[in-house]
């Protein structure tokens, strides 16, 4: 049953009254806290009548509201994590609620290289499995390496642990040579032991080179971005390909990045045309477009926070707790980091590569990340717990 025009008018009037009440509470709180000048300015702007007496009611109302805010305490489980891991990872970034949060994750500058693997060409693609136990790297030499995280950590231990390391085997558990040209994109299936790869040889039954991939959280669908401007959606079980039925919704240039939200309700795409698009994950139609997101320059990548509310538009990644944003500086081959909530700059970390870093991916739920570079190498970084 649709609302009548009279009801809509009544609701709008109620909103105006509630806003007036809010402004009066703000003015009274400012007077109560001793900020007379600010209180007078706000009172003049909103034309508060009658005058507002000093009161700290707003403070008490806010405290009660924060304790009973429904959305804040309603958290969907994070795929691939058990309850203990969810506690360690934390709630993630949510700028709508608070910015003053105690950071539990280690500073990015404290990470150290624990393993380096080499290809015969530039390394430009990387991915973590959802459980964080496997890493895949892809290269311009058309090869893909799959590495075991536990074996890499064991390999990096002190000389006293070398005998144990040998019994666990080599960190590179498999090398694949199924492509004919450069590997450009990698993504692990969220539930099955399957790795999807894209290449310039166009081997996902597409006439254009693959630029990016993203699995739906259920693993039933796979998004593919190519050198062409049309996004492909594949049914993973039948290999059937779908595209948006509205041509004008598509980008006008190469797709550079594509990512689903954690729940799969939406996905975001970035393009060389300088725009970012938000798509409905069910209808496969564009619901919003950010034109000239970076003054018209090419947008290199996009990523959602775990709650799906914030979207970030650079070749940068969150750490596992979303406390930091990590960005590899191509000119200096160092890692720049910022506090994700207040944008304060953190200490630089030298990445040790001899060429530009083309890809950085962070582990889903541990203090580890991977850097892929044109120097043919991929470096696995980890922050060990302090032991005494």
Coordinates of C-alpha atoms in Angstrom, one line a residue:
X1 CA 0.0 0.0 0.0
X2 CA 1.5 3.3 -1.1
X3 CA 1.8 6.3 1.1
X4 CA -0.7 9.1 0.4
X5 CA 0.6 12.7 -0.4
X6 CA -0.9 13.8 2.9
X7 CA 1.2 11.3 4.8
X8 CA 4.4 12.2 2.9
X9 CA 3.8 15.9 3.8
X10 CA 3.2 15.0 7.4
X11 CA 6.4 13.0 7.5
X12 CA 8.5 15.8 6.0
X13 CA 7.1 18.2 8.6
X14 CA 8.0 15.8 11.4
X15 CA 11.6 15.6 10.0
X16 CA 11.8 19.4 10.1
X17 CA 10.6 19.5 13.7
X18 CA 13.1 16.8 14.7
X19 CA 16.0 18.8 13.1
X20 CA 14.9 21.9 14.9
X21 CA 15.0 19.9 18.1
X22 CA 18.4 18.6 17.3
X23 CA 19.8 22.1 16.6
X24 CA 18.4 23.3 20.0
X25 CA 20.1 20.4 21.8
X26 CA 23.4 21.2 20.1
X27 CA 23.1 24.9 21.1
X28 CA 22.3 24.0 24.7
X29 CA 25.2 21.5 24.8
X30 CA 27.6 24.2 23.5
X31 CA 26.4 26.7 26.1
X32 CA 26.8 24.0 28.8
X33 CA 30.3 23.2 27.7
X34 CA 31.3 26.9 27.7
X35 CA 31.5 27.5 24.0
X36 CA 29.3 30.6 24.1
X37 CA 30.5 32.1 20.8
X38 CA 29.8 28.9 18.8
X39 CA 26.5 28.6 20.5
X40 CA 25.5 32.1 19.6
X41 CA 26.6 31.7 16.0
X42 CA 24.6 28.5 15.6
X43 CA 21.6 30.0 17.3
X44 CA 21.7 32.9 14.9
X45 CA 22.0 30.6 11.9
X46 CA 19.1 28.4 12.7
X47 CA 17.1 31.3 14.3
X48 CA 16.4 29.4 17.5
X49 CA 13.3 30.8 19.3
X50 CA 12.9 30.8 22.2
X51 CA 16.5 31.0 23.4
X52 CA 18.1 27.7 24.4
X53 CA 19.3 27.3 28.0
X54 CA 22.5 25.5 28.9
X55 CA 22.0 21.7 29.1
X56 CA 24.0 18.5 28.6
X57 CA 21.0 16.5 27.5
X58 CA 22.5 15.9 24.0
X59 CA 25.5 14.1 25.6
X60 CA 23.2 11.7 27.5
X61 CA 20.9 11.1 24.5
X62 CA 24.0 10.3 22.4
X63 CA 25.4 7.9 24.9
X64 CA 22.1 6.0 25.1
X65 CA 21.7 6.0 21.3
X66 CA 25.2 4.6 20.7
X67 CA 24.5 1.7 23.0
X68 CA 21.2 0.8 21.3
X69 CA 22.2 1.6 17.7
X70 CA 20.9 -1.5 15.8
X71 CA 23.1 -1.4 12.7
X72 CA 26.3 -1.0 14.7
X73 CA 25.8 -4.3 16.6
X74 CA 24.4 -6.2 13.6
X75 CA 27.4 -7.8 11.9
X76 CA 27.3 -10.4 9.3
X77 CA 29.9 -13.2 9.7
X78 CA 33.1 -12.8 7.7
X79 CA 33.5 -15.6 5.1
X80 CA 36.3 -18.0 5.8
X81 CA 36.9 -17.0 9.4
X82 CA 36.1 -18.9 12.6
X83 CA 34.9 -17.0 15.7
X84 CA 38.4 -16.5 17.1
X85 CA 39.7 -15.1 13.8
X86 CA 36.8 -12.7 13.7
X87 CA 37.8 -11.3 17.1
X88 CA 41.4 -10.9 15.9
X89 CA 40.4 -9.2 12.7
X90 CA 37.9 -6.9 14.4
X91 CA 34.8 -5.0 13.1
X92 CA 36.6 -3.3 10.3
X93 CA 36.3 0.3 9.1
X94 CA 33.0 2.2 9.5
X95 CA 33.4 5.9 9.3
X96 CA 29.7 6.5 9.9
X97 CA 30.1 5.6 13.6
X98 CA 33.5 6.5 14.9
X99 CA 37.0 7.6 14.1
X100 CA 38.7 7.3 17.5
X101 CA 39.3 3.5 17.6
X102 CA 42.2 1.8 19.3
X103 CA 44.3 0.1 16.6
X104 CA 45.3 -3.4 17.4
X105 CA 47.1 -4.3 14.1
X106 CA 50.8 -3.9 13.7
X107 CA 52.3 -0.9 11.9
X108 CA 52.9 -1.7 8.3
X109 CA 56.5 -0.5 8.7
X110 CA 57.1 -3.4 11.1
X111 CA 56.5 -6.1 8.5
X112 CA 59.5 -8.0 7.2
X113 CA 60.2 -10.1 4.1
X114 CA 60.1 -13.8 5.0
X115 CA 60.2 -15.3 1.5
X116 CA 61.0 -14.3 -2.1
X117 CA 60.0 -16.2 -5.2
X118 CA 61.2 -15.5 -8.7
X119 CA 59.6 -15.8 -12.2
X120 CA 61.3 -15.5 -15.5
X121 CA 59.4 -12.3 -16.4
X122 CA 57.8 -9.4 -14.6
X123 CA 55.5 -10.5 -11.8
X124 CA 52.2 -8.5 -12.1
X125 CA 49.4 -10.5 -10.4
X126 CA 48.9 -12.0 -7.0
X127 CA 46.1 -13.4 -4.8
X128 CA 45.5 -14.9 -1.3
X129 CA 43.1 -17.7 -0.8
X130 CA 40.1 -16.9 1.5
X131 CA 41.6 -18.8 4.4
X132 CA 44.9 -17.1 3.9
X133 CA 46.8 -20.4 3.6
X134 CA 47.7 -20.2 -0.1
X135 CA 49.2 -17.5 -2.3
X136 CA 49.2 -17.4 -6.1
X137 CA 51.5 -15.2 -8.3
X138 CA 51.3 -14.6 -12.0
X139 CA 54.0 -13.4 -14.4
X140 CA 54.6 -12.0 -17.9
X141 CA 56.4 -15.3 -18.5
X142 CA 52.9 -16.9 -18.6
X143 CA 53.5 -19.0 -15.5
X144 CA 51.6 -19.2 -12.2
X145 CA 53.1 -20.2 -8.9
X146 CA 51.1 -21.5 -5.9
X147 CA 52.8 -21.2 -2.6
X148 CA 52.0 -22.4 0.9
X149 CA 52.1 -19.7 3.6
X150 CA 53.0 -22.0 6.5
X151 CA 55.9 -23.4 4.5
X152 CA 57.2 -19.9 3.7
X153 CA 57.1 -19.0 7.4
X154 CA 58.8 -22.2 8.3
X155 CA 61.5 -21.6 5.7
X156 CA 62.3 -18.2 7.1
X157 CA 62.9 -19.4 10.7
X158 CA 66.4 -19.5 12.2
X159 CA 69.1 -22.0 11.5
X160 CA 68.0 -24.1 14.5
X161 CA 64.7 -24.8 12.7
X162 CA 66.1 -25.7 9.3
X163 CA 65.7 -29.5 9.7
X164 CA 62.0 -29.0 10.5
X165 CA 61.6 -26.8 7.4
X166 CA 63.0 -29.5 5.1
X167 CA 60.4 -32.0 6.3
X168 CA 57.6 -29.6 5.5
X169 CA 58.6 -29.3 1.8
X170 CA 59.3 -26.4 -0.5
X171 CA 57.0 -23.4 -0.3
X172 CA 56.2 -23.5 -4.0
X173 CA 53.8 -26.4 -4.2
X174 CA 52.9 -26.0 -7.8
X175 CA 53.9 -24.1 -10.9
X176 CA 51.4 -23.9 -13.8
X177 CA 52.2 -23.2 -17.5
X178 CA 48.7 -23.3 -19.0
X179 CA 48.7 -19.8 -20.4
X180 CA 50.5 -18.7 -23.6
X181 CA 50.9 -15.0 -22.7
X182 CA 51.2 -12.7 -19.6
X183 CA 49.1 -13.6 -16.6
X184 CA 47.1 -10.5 -15.7
X185 CA 44.6 -11.5 -13.0
X186 CA 44.2 -14.1 -10.3
X187 CA 41.4 -14.9 -7.8
X188 CA 40.8 -17.9 -5.6
X189 CA 37.3 -19.5 -5.4
X190 CA 35.7 -18.7 -2.0
X191 CA 34.7 -22.3 -1.2
X192 CA 36.5 -24.8 -3.5
X193 CA 40.2 -25.4 -4.1
X194 CA 40.0 -23.6 -7.5
X195 CA 42.1 -20.7 -8.8
X196 CA 40.8 -18.6 -11.7
X197 CA 43.4 -16.9 -13.9
X198 CA 43.1 -14.3 -16.7
X199 CA 45.7 -13.7 -19.4
X200 CA 46.5 -11.6 -22.4
X201 CA 46.0 -14.9 -24.4
X202 CA 42.2 -14.4 -23.8
X203 CA 41.6 -17.9 -22.5
X204 CA 38.3 -17.2 -20.6
X205 CA 36.5 -17.6 -23.9
X206 CA 36.8 -13.9 -24.6
X207 CA 38.2 -12.1 -27.6
X208 CA 40.0 -9.6 -25.5
X209 CA 42.8 -9.8 -22.9
X210 CA 41.7 -10.3 -19.3
X211 CA 42.5 -7.4 -16.9
X212 CA 40.7 -8.4 -13.7
X213 CA 38.6 -11.1 -12.0
X214 CA 36.4 -11.3 -9.0
X215 CA 34.5 -14.3 -7.6
X216 CA 31.0 -13.8 -6.1
X217 CA 31.1 -14.7 -2.4
X218 CA 29.1 -17.9 -3.1
X219 CA 31.5 -18.9 -5.8
X220 CA 28.7 -19.4 -8.3
X221 CA 29.6 -16.4 -10.5
X222 CA 32.8 -14.8 -11.8
X223 CA 33.1 -11.2 -13.0
X224 CA 35.6 -10.5 -15.7
X225 CA 37.0 -7.2 -16.9
X226 CA 38.9 -7.0 -20.2
X227 CA 40.6 -4.6 -22.6
X228 CA 37.1 -4.1 -23.9
X229 CA 34.7 -1.8 -22.1
X230 CA 31.9 -4.4 -21.4
X231 CA 31.9 -6.3 -18.1
X232 CA 31.3 -10.0 -18.4
X233 CA 29.5 -12.1 -15.8
X234 CA 30.0 -15.9 -16.0
X235 CA 28.0 -18.6 -14.4
X236 CA 30.8 -20.6 -12.8
X237 CA 28.9 -23.9 -13.1
X238 CA 27.7 -23.6 -16.7
X239 CA 30.3 -21.1 -18.2
X240 CA 27.3 -19.1 -19.6
X241 CA 28.3 -15.5 -20.1
X242 CA 26.0 -12.5 -19.3
X243 CA 26.3 -8.7 -19.9
X244 CA 24.3 -5.8 -18.8
X245 CA 21.1 -5.4 -21.0
X246 CA 21.5 -1.6 -21.0
X247 CA 24.5 -0.7 -23.3
X248 CA 24.7 2.9 -22.0
X249 CA 25.5 1.6 -18.5
X250 CA 28.9 0.2 -19.6
X251 CA 32.2 2.0 -19.4
X252 CA 33.7 3.6 -22.5
X253 CA 37.3 2.2 -22.1
X254 CA 39.3 -0.8 -20.7
X255 CA 38.1 -2.2 -17.3
X256 CA 41.0 -2.0 -14.9
X257 CA 39.5 -3.4 -11.7
X258 CA 36.4 -5.1 -10.5
X259 CA 35.3 -6.2 -7.0
X260 CA 32.2 -7.7 -5.2
X261 CA 31.1 -6.5 -1.8
X262 CA 31.4 -9.1 1.0
X263 CA 27.7 -10.1 0.6
X264 CA 27.7 -9.9 -3.2
X265 CA 24.8 -7.5 -3.3
X266 CA 26.8 -5.0 -5.3
X267 CA 30.1 -4.8 -7.2
X268 CA 32.3 -1.9 -8.3
X269 CA 34.2 -1.4 -11.4
X270 CA 37.0 1.0 -12.4
X271 CA 38.1 1.9 -15.9
X272 CA 40.6 3.8 -18.0
X273 CA 37.7 6.2 -18.9
X274 CA 38.3 7.7 -15.4
X275 CA 34.9 6.6 -13.9
X276 CA 33.9 4.3 -11.2
X277 CA 30.6 2.4 -11.4
X278 CA 28.5 0.6 -8.8
X279 CA 26.4 -2.3 -10.1
X280 CA 23.5 -4.2 -8.7
X281 CA 24.8 -7.8 -8.1
X282 CA 21.4 -9.3 -9.0
X283 CA 20.2 -7.4 -12.0
X284 CA 23.7 -6.7 -13.3
X285 CA 22.7 -3.1 -13.9
X286 CA 24.7 0.1 -13.0
X287 CA 23.1 1.9 -10.1
X288 CA 25.6 4.8 -9.7
X289 CA 28.5 6.3 -11.6
X290 CA 31.4 8.5 -10.3
X291 CA 32.5 10.4 -13.4
X292 CA 36.1 11.7 -13.4
X293 CA 36.7 10.2 -10.0
X294 CA 40.3 11.4 -10.2
X295 CA 39.9 14.4 -12.4
X296 CA 39.5 12.2 -15.4
X297 CA 42.7 10.2 -14.9
X298 CA 42.6 6.4 -15.2
X299 CA 41.3 4.6 -12.1
X300 CA 43.5 1.7 -11.3
X301 CA 41.5 -0.2 -8.7
X302 CA 38.5 -0.3 -6.4
X303 CA 37.8 -2.0 -3.1
X304 CA 35.0 -2.1 -0.6
X305 CA 35.3 -2.2 3.1
X306 CA 33.8 -5.3 4.8
X307 CA 30.6 -3.5 5.6
X308 CA 30.3 -2.3 2.0
X309 CA 29.7 1.3 2.9
X310 CA 33.1 2.8 2.0
X311 CA 34.7 2.4 -1.4
X312 CA 38.3 3.2 -2.2
X313 CA 39.6 4.0 -5.6
X314 CA 43.4 3.6 -5.9
X315 CA 45.9 0.8 -6.4
X316 CA 45.9 0.5 -2.7
X317 CA 44.7 -2.1 -0.2
X318 CA 43.5 -2.4 3.4
X319 CA 45.3 -4.4 6.0
X320 CA 43.4 -7.3 7.5
X321 CA 41.8 -5.2 10.2
X322 CA 41.1 -2.2 7.9
X323 CA 43.0 0.1 10.3
X324 CA 45.5 1.0 7.6
X325 CA 45.6 1.7 3.8
X326 CA 48.7 0.5 2.1
X327 CA 50.0 2.0 -1.2
X328 CA 53.2 1.1 -3.0
X329 CA 55.1 4.1 -4.3
X330 CA 56.3 3.3 -7.8
X331 CA 59.1 6.0 -7.8
X332 CA 60.8 4.9 -4.6
X333 CA 59.6 1.3 -4.4
X334 CA 58.6 1.9 -0.8
X335 CA 55.3 1.2 1.0
X336 CA 53.2 4.2 2.0
X337 CA 50.7 3.7 4.8
X338 CA 47.9 5.9 6.2
X339 CA 45.6 5.5 9.2
X340 CA 42.3 4.6 7.5
X341 CA 40.2 6.6 9.9
X342 CA 42.0 9.9 10.3
X343 CA 44.3 9.8 7.2
X344 CA 47.5 10.3 9.3
X345 CA 50.6 9.3 7.4
X346 CA 52.6 6.4 8.9
X347 CA 56.2 5.4 8.6
X348 CA 57.5 4.3 5.2
X349 CA 58.7 0.7 4.6
X350 CA 61.3 0.0 1.9
X351 CA 60.0 -2.9 -0.2
X352 CA 63.4 -4.0 -1.5
X353 CA 62.3 -4.4 -5.1
X354 CA 64.5 -3.3 -8.0
X355 CA 61.5 -2.3 -10.2
X356 CA 58.1 -0.8 -9.8
X357 CA 55.6 -2.7 -7.6
X358 CA 52.7 -3.7 -9.9
X359 CA 50.5 -5.5 -7.4
X360 CA 49.9 -5.6 -3.6
X361 CA 47.5 -7.9 -1.9
X362 CA 47.0 -8.3 1.9
X363 CA 46.0 -11.5 3.7
X364 CA 42.3 -11.6 4.6
X365 CA 42.9 -12.2 8.3
X366 CA 46.6 -12.1 9.3
X367 CA 49.4 -9.6 9.3
X368 CA 50.8 -10.6 5.9
X369 CA 50.9 -9.2 2.4
X370 CA 52.4 -9.9 -1.0
X371 CA 54.1 -7.5 -3.4
X372 CA 54.6 -8.3 -7.1
X373 CA 57.2 -6.4 -9.1
X374 CA 58.6 -5.9 -12.6
X375 CA 62.0 -7.1 -11.1
X376 CA 60.5 -10.7 -11.7
X377 CA 60.1 -11.2 -8.0
X378 CA 57.2 -11.6 -5.5
X379 CA 57.9 -10.9 -1.9
X380 CA 55.9 -12.3 1.0
X381 CA 55.8 -10.0 4.0
X382 CA 54.8 -11.0 7.5
X383 CA 54.8 -9.5 11.0
X384 CA 55.7 -12.1 13.6
X385 CA 54.3 -11.9 17.1
X386 CA 56.8 -10.8 19.7
X387 CA 58.0 -13.6 22.0
X388 CA 59.9 -13.2 25.2

